[in-house]
Amino acid sequence: MDHLAYYGLKEEPFSIVPLTNFYYHNDQHDQAFMRLKRAVDAMKGLAVLVGEIGTGKTLLARRLLESLPESEYECSMLVVLHADVTSEWLIRRVASQLGAESEGSKVDIVARIYDRLNAIADEGRRAVVIIDEAHMLRGREVLEEIRGLLNLELASSKLISFVMFGMPELDACLLADPALKQRVAVRCELKNFSREVVVDYIRFRVLHAGSTQATFSAEAIDRIYELSKGNPRLVNVIADNALFEGFIRRAAP
């Protein structure tokens, strides 16, 4: 018997992988999702969500991506892996994600992006690019390229929307291009959970993973909250280790 069977679980309840089927409905994440969804529905141009490490940004980004049907949106997600990305890298990636040819000069690529965006608009769909780890976009030229793409528009609406997810440093990055910062139509922020939310969050994860029992005592949850300070990822890490330690010690489920 493994630790999951010991607790009557069908799957890992506290995986740190951002699985959308384990999305936990709560006021701040749900409200942020609704604001970001409205921003892309209305093609407002640029929406930003910031939060510390482990507050659920990537999970929310994936949920937003999955909520946009292909019949209505041409949507893609870019993940910025390091701070040395160039404006040329960004333009080529955006072109590739939108289905436009990404080879050639930057001027030619932008022209193809514009043609592709017009084709998407003619189909009655909306083009959306989600950027995760956007706080890595520290180069002014990269931000200027995003601003330039946002300037591609029709008489009555924009041709593309960007939704940026990043750590709080993203706000400082945007200050490097005041004209782009002024284009932020929606800004949301994620914070750590309160103790009451942590109680419900742990209960949700355990039940969603297949258990029919409480599993964690009130004292255990208090300790998890104290150690994690309500950070969702840390709650997962601590709770996951607690389950395995309980299994090793044959603690009562």
PDB file of C-alpha atoms in Angstrom, residues 108-249:
ATOM      1  CA  ASP A 108       8.798  41.865 -42.895  1.00  0.00           C
ATOM      2  CA  ILE A 109       7.714  39.774 -39.886  1.00  0.00           C
ATOM      3  CA  VAL A 110       5.713  42.642 -38.394  1.00  0.00           C
ATOM      4  CA  ALA A 111       4.003  43.141 -41.760  1.00  0.00           C
ATOM      5  CA  ARG A 112       3.049  39.443 -41.801  1.00  0.00           C
ATOM      6  CA  ILE A 113       1.780  39.670 -38.223  1.00  0.00           C
ATOM      7  CA  TYR A 114      -0.407  42.604 -39.253  1.00  0.00           C
ATOM      8  CA  ASP A 115      -1.801  40.663 -42.219  1.00  0.00           C
ATOM      9  CA  ARG A 116      -2.427  37.619 -40.009  1.00  0.00           C
ATOM     10  CA  LEU A 117      -4.177  39.718 -37.361  1.00  0.00           C
ATOM     11  CA  ASN A 118      -6.457  41.209 -40.011  1.00  0.00           C
ATOM     12  CA  ALA A 119      -7.266  37.720 -41.253  1.00  0.00           C
ATOM     13  CA  ILE A 120      -8.130  36.616 -37.722  1.00  0.00           C
ATOM     14  CA  ALA A 121     -10.356  39.676 -37.279  1.00  0.00           C
ATOM     15  CA  ASP A 122     -12.063  38.940 -40.628  1.00  0.00           C
ATOM     16  CA  GLU A 123     -12.895  35.477 -39.252  1.00  0.00           C
ATOM     17  CA  GLY A 124     -14.672  37.158 -36.346  1.00  0.00           C
ATOM     18  CA  ARG A 125     -12.052  35.949 -33.849  1.00  0.00           C
ATOM     19  CA  ARG A 126      -9.755  37.745 -31.405  1.00  0.00           C
ATOM     20  CA  ALA A 127      -5.979  37.376 -31.143  1.00  0.00           C
ATOM     21  CA  VAL A 128      -4.591  36.989 -27.615  1.00  0.00           C
ATOM     22  CA  VAL A 129      -1.021  36.380 -26.462  1.00  0.00           C
ATOM     23  CA  ILE A 130      -0.511  35.328 -22.839  1.00  0.00           C
ATOM     24  CA  ILE A 131       2.996  35.916 -21.478  1.00  0.00           C
ATOM     25  CA  ASP A 132       4.018  34.025 -18.332  1.00  0.00           C
ATOM     26  CA  GLU A 133       7.070  35.087 -16.294  1.00  0.00           C
ATOM     27  CA  ALA A 134       6.693  38.487 -17.942  1.00  0.00           C
ATOM     28  CA  HIS A 135       8.849  40.162 -15.254  1.00  0.00           C
ATOM     29  CA  MET A 136      11.784  38.747 -17.245  1.00  0.00           C
ATOM     30  CA  LEU A 137      11.037  41.241 -20.032  1.00  0.00           C
ATOM     31  CA  ARG A 138      13.446  43.848 -18.734  1.00  0.00           C
ATOM     32  CA  GLY A 139      14.785  45.205 -22.002  1.00  0.00           C
ATOM     33  CA  ARG A 140      13.300  48.480 -23.140  1.00  0.00           C
ATOM     34  CA  GLU A 141      13.373  47.367 -26.771  1.00  0.00           C
ATOM     35  CA  VAL A 142      11.278  44.300 -25.945  1.00  0.00           C
ATOM     36  CA  LEU A 143       8.655  46.447 -24.249  1.00  0.00           C
ATOM     37  CA  GLU A 144       8.678  48.836 -27.190  1.00  0.00           C
ATOM     38  CA  GLU A 145       7.918  45.922 -29.525  1.00  0.00           C
ATOM     39  CA  ILE A 146       4.891  44.979 -27.416  1.00  0.00           C
ATOM     40  CA  ARG A 147       3.731  48.577 -27.523  1.00  0.00           C
ATOM     41  CA  GLY A 148       4.219  48.595 -31.277  1.00  0.00           C
ATOM     42  CA  LEU A 149       2.126  45.454 -31.695  1.00  0.00           C
ATOM     43  CA  LEU A 150      -0.604  46.974 -29.531  1.00  0.00           C
ATOM     44  CA  ASN A 151      -0.697  49.883 -31.976  1.00  0.00           C
ATOM     45  CA  LEU A 152      -1.874  47.494 -34.698  1.00  0.00           C
ATOM     46  CA  GLU A 153      -5.597  48.137 -34.707  1.00  0.00           C
ATOM     47  CA  LEU A 154      -8.722  48.649 -36.742  1.00  0.00           C
ATOM     48  CA  ALA A 155     -10.803  51.788 -36.707  1.00  0.00           C
ATOM     49  CA  SER A 156     -13.054  50.413 -33.976  1.00  0.00           C
ATOM     50  CA  SER A 157     -10.926  47.904 -32.059  1.00  0.00           C
ATOM     51  CA  LYS A 158      -7.456  46.562 -31.384  1.00  0.00           C
ATOM     52  CA  LEU A 159      -6.164  43.633 -33.391  1.00  0.00           C
ATOM     53  CA  ILE A 160      -4.306  41.934 -30.538  1.00  0.00           C
ATOM     54  CA  SER A 161      -4.410  41.708 -26.744  1.00  0.00           C
ATOM     55  CA  PHE A 162      -1.574  40.805 -24.399  1.00  0.00           C
ATOM     56  CA  VAL A 163      -2.041  39.388 -20.906  1.00  0.00           C
ATOM     57  CA  MET A 164       1.134  39.493 -18.815  1.00  0.00           C
ATOM     58  CA  PHE A 165       1.651  37.341 -15.717  1.00  0.00           C
ATOM     59  CA  GLY A 166       4.660  38.020 -13.516  1.00  0.00           C
ATOM     60  CA  MET A 167       6.185  38.751 -10.154  1.00  0.00           C
ATOM     61  CA  PRO A 168       5.763  42.240  -8.643  1.00  0.00           C
ATOM     62  CA  GLU A 169       8.960  43.328 -10.431  1.00  0.00           C
ATOM     63  CA  LEU A 170       6.812  43.441 -13.568  1.00  0.00           C
ATOM     64  CA  ASP A 171       5.471  46.794 -12.408  1.00  0.00           C
ATOM     65  CA  ALA A 172       9.031  48.141 -12.325  1.00  0.00           C
ATOM     66  CA  CYS A 173       9.749  46.671 -15.769  1.00  0.00           C
ATOM     67  CA  LEU A 174       6.773  48.503 -17.222  1.00  0.00           C
ATOM     68  CA  LEU A 175       8.071  51.772 -15.791  1.00  0.00           C
ATOM     69  CA  ALA A 176      10.940  51.481 -18.278  1.00  0.00           C
ATOM     70  CA  ASP A 177       8.383  52.254 -20.994  1.00  0.00           C
ATOM     71  CA  PRO A 178       5.877  54.783 -19.592  1.00  0.00           C
ATOM     72  CA  ALA A 179       3.893  54.759 -22.822  1.00  0.00           C
ATOM     73  CA  LEU A 180       3.343  51.002 -22.483  1.00  0.00           C
ATOM     74  CA  LYS A 181       2.478  51.276 -18.795  1.00  0.00           C
ATOM     75  CA  GLN A 182      -0.226  53.794 -19.697  1.00  0.00           C
ATOM     76  CA  ARG A 183      -1.746  51.123 -21.936  1.00  0.00           C
ATOM     77  CA  VAL A 184      -2.377  48.755 -19.017  1.00  0.00           C
ATOM     78  CA  ALA A 185      -6.171  48.534 -19.064  1.00  0.00           C
ATOM     79  CA  VAL A 186      -6.478  45.949 -16.267  1.00  0.00           C
ATOM     80  CA  ARG A 187      -4.119  45.195 -13.389  1.00  0.00           C
ATOM     81  CA  CYS A 188      -4.683  42.428 -10.827  1.00  0.00           C
ATOM     82  CA  GLU A 189      -2.610  41.215  -7.896  1.00  0.00           C
ATOM     83  CA  LEU A 190      -2.551  37.845  -6.135  1.00  0.00           C
ATOM     84  CA  LYS A 191      -1.654  37.561  -2.457  1.00  0.00           C
ATOM     85  CA  ASN A 192      -1.227  34.730   0.048  1.00  0.00           C
ATOM     86  CA  PHE A 193      -4.304  33.040   1.488  1.00  0.00           C
ATOM     87  CA  SER A 194      -5.764  33.846   4.890  1.00  0.00           C
ATOM     88  CA  ARG A 195      -5.924  31.102   7.517  1.00  0.00           C
ATOM     89  CA  GLU A 196      -9.629  30.551   6.782  1.00  0.00           C
ATOM     90  CA  VAL A 197      -8.965  30.135   3.076  1.00  0.00           C
ATOM     91  CA  VAL A 198      -6.083  27.712   3.758  1.00  0.00           C
ATOM     92  CA  VAL A 199      -8.499  25.515   5.749  1.00  0.00           C
ATOM     93  CA  ASP A 200     -10.928  25.388   2.835  1.00  0.00           C
ATOM     94  CA  TYR A 201      -8.129  25.027   0.275  1.00  0.00           C
ATOM     95  CA  ILE A 202      -6.659  21.957   1.988  1.00  0.00           C
ATOM     96  CA  ARG A 203     -10.115  20.429   2.357  1.00  0.00           C
ATOM     97  CA  PHE A 204     -10.845  21.023  -1.330  1.00  0.00           C
ATOM     98  CA  ARG A 205      -7.577  19.470  -2.531  1.00  0.00           C
ATOM     99  CA  VAL A 206      -8.009  16.352  -0.378  1.00  0.00           C
ATOM    100  CA  LEU A 207     -11.637  15.812  -1.388  1.00  0.00           C
ATOM    101  CA  HIS A 208     -10.895  16.498  -5.048  1.00  0.00           C
ATOM    102  CA  ALA A 209      -8.165  13.852  -4.929  1.00  0.00           C
ATOM    103  CA  GLY A 210     -10.711  11.269  -3.816  1.00  0.00           C
ATOM    104  CA  SER A 211     -10.631  11.202  -0.009  1.00  0.00           C
ATOM    105  CA  THR A 212     -13.866  11.132   1.968  1.00  0.00           C
ATOM    106  CA  GLN A 213     -12.263  12.085   5.273  1.00  0.00           C
ATOM    107  CA  ALA A 214     -10.743  15.232   6.753  1.00  0.00           C
ATOM    108  CA  THR A 215      -7.171  13.812   6.874  1.00  0.00           C
ATOM    109  CA  PHE A 216      -5.650  16.982   8.435  1.00  0.00           C
ATOM    110  CA  SER A 217      -6.462  18.015  11.995  1.00  0.00           C
ATOM    111  CA  ALA A 218      -7.103  21.636  12.920  1.00  0.00           C
ATOM    112  CA  GLU A 219      -3.738  21.695  14.700  1.00  0.00           C
ATOM    113  CA  ALA A 220      -1.968  20.413  11.586  1.00  0.00           C
ATOM    114  CA  ILE A 221      -3.610  23.055   9.417  1.00  0.00           C
ATOM    115  CA  ASP A 222      -2.629  25.781  11.884  1.00  0.00           C
ATOM    116  CA  ARG A 223       0.964  24.605  11.641  1.00  0.00           C
ATOM    117  CA  ILE A 224       0.836  24.478   7.839  1.00  0.00           C
ATOM    118  CA  TYR A 225      -0.504  28.012   7.750  1.00  0.00           C
ATOM    119  CA  GLU A 226       2.147  29.201  10.189  1.00  0.00           C
ATOM    120  CA  LEU A 227       4.972  27.707   8.128  1.00  0.00           C
ATOM    121  CA  SER A 228       3.616  28.687   4.712  1.00  0.00           C
ATOM    122  CA  LYS A 229       2.224  32.102   5.680  1.00  0.00           C
ATOM    123  CA  GLY A 230      -0.664  31.206   3.364  1.00  0.00           C
ATOM    124  CA  ASN A 231       1.411  30.840   0.201  1.00  0.00           C
ATOM    125  CA  PRO A 232      -0.459  28.246  -1.929  1.00  0.00           C
ATOM    126  CA  ARG A 233       2.649  26.554  -3.305  1.00  0.00           C
ATOM    127  CA  LEU A 234       4.218  26.259   0.139  1.00  0.00           C
ATOM    128  CA  VAL A 235       0.931  24.906   1.508  1.00  0.00           C
ATOM    129  CA  ASN A 236       1.150  22.194  -1.157  1.00  0.00           C
ATOM    130  CA  VAL A 237       4.782  21.374  -0.392  1.00  0.00           C
ATOM    131  CA  ILE A 238       4.242  21.157   3.366  1.00  0.00           C
ATOM    132  CA  ALA A 239       0.956  19.251   3.134  1.00  0.00           C
ATOM    133  CA  ASP A 240       2.436  16.793   0.646  1.00  0.00           C
ATOM    134  CA  ASN A 241       5.380  16.052   2.939  1.00  0.00           C
ATOM    135  CA  ALA A 242       3.050  15.808   5.935  1.00  0.00           C
ATOM    136  CA  LEU A 243       0.954  13.164   4.192  1.00  0.00           C
ATOM    137  CA  PHE A 244       3.995  11.066   3.370  1.00  0.00           C
ATOM    138  CA  GLU A 245       5.439  11.417   6.880  1.00  0.00           C
ATOM    139  CA  GLY A 246       2.074  10.405   8.302  1.00  0.00           C
ATOM    140  CA  PHE A 247       2.075   7.339   6.080  1.00  0.00           C
ATOM    141  CA  ILE A 248       5.599   6.350   7.141  1.00  0.00           C
ATOM    142  CA  ARG A 249       4.677   6.722  10.788  1.00  0.00           C
TER     143      ARG A 249
END
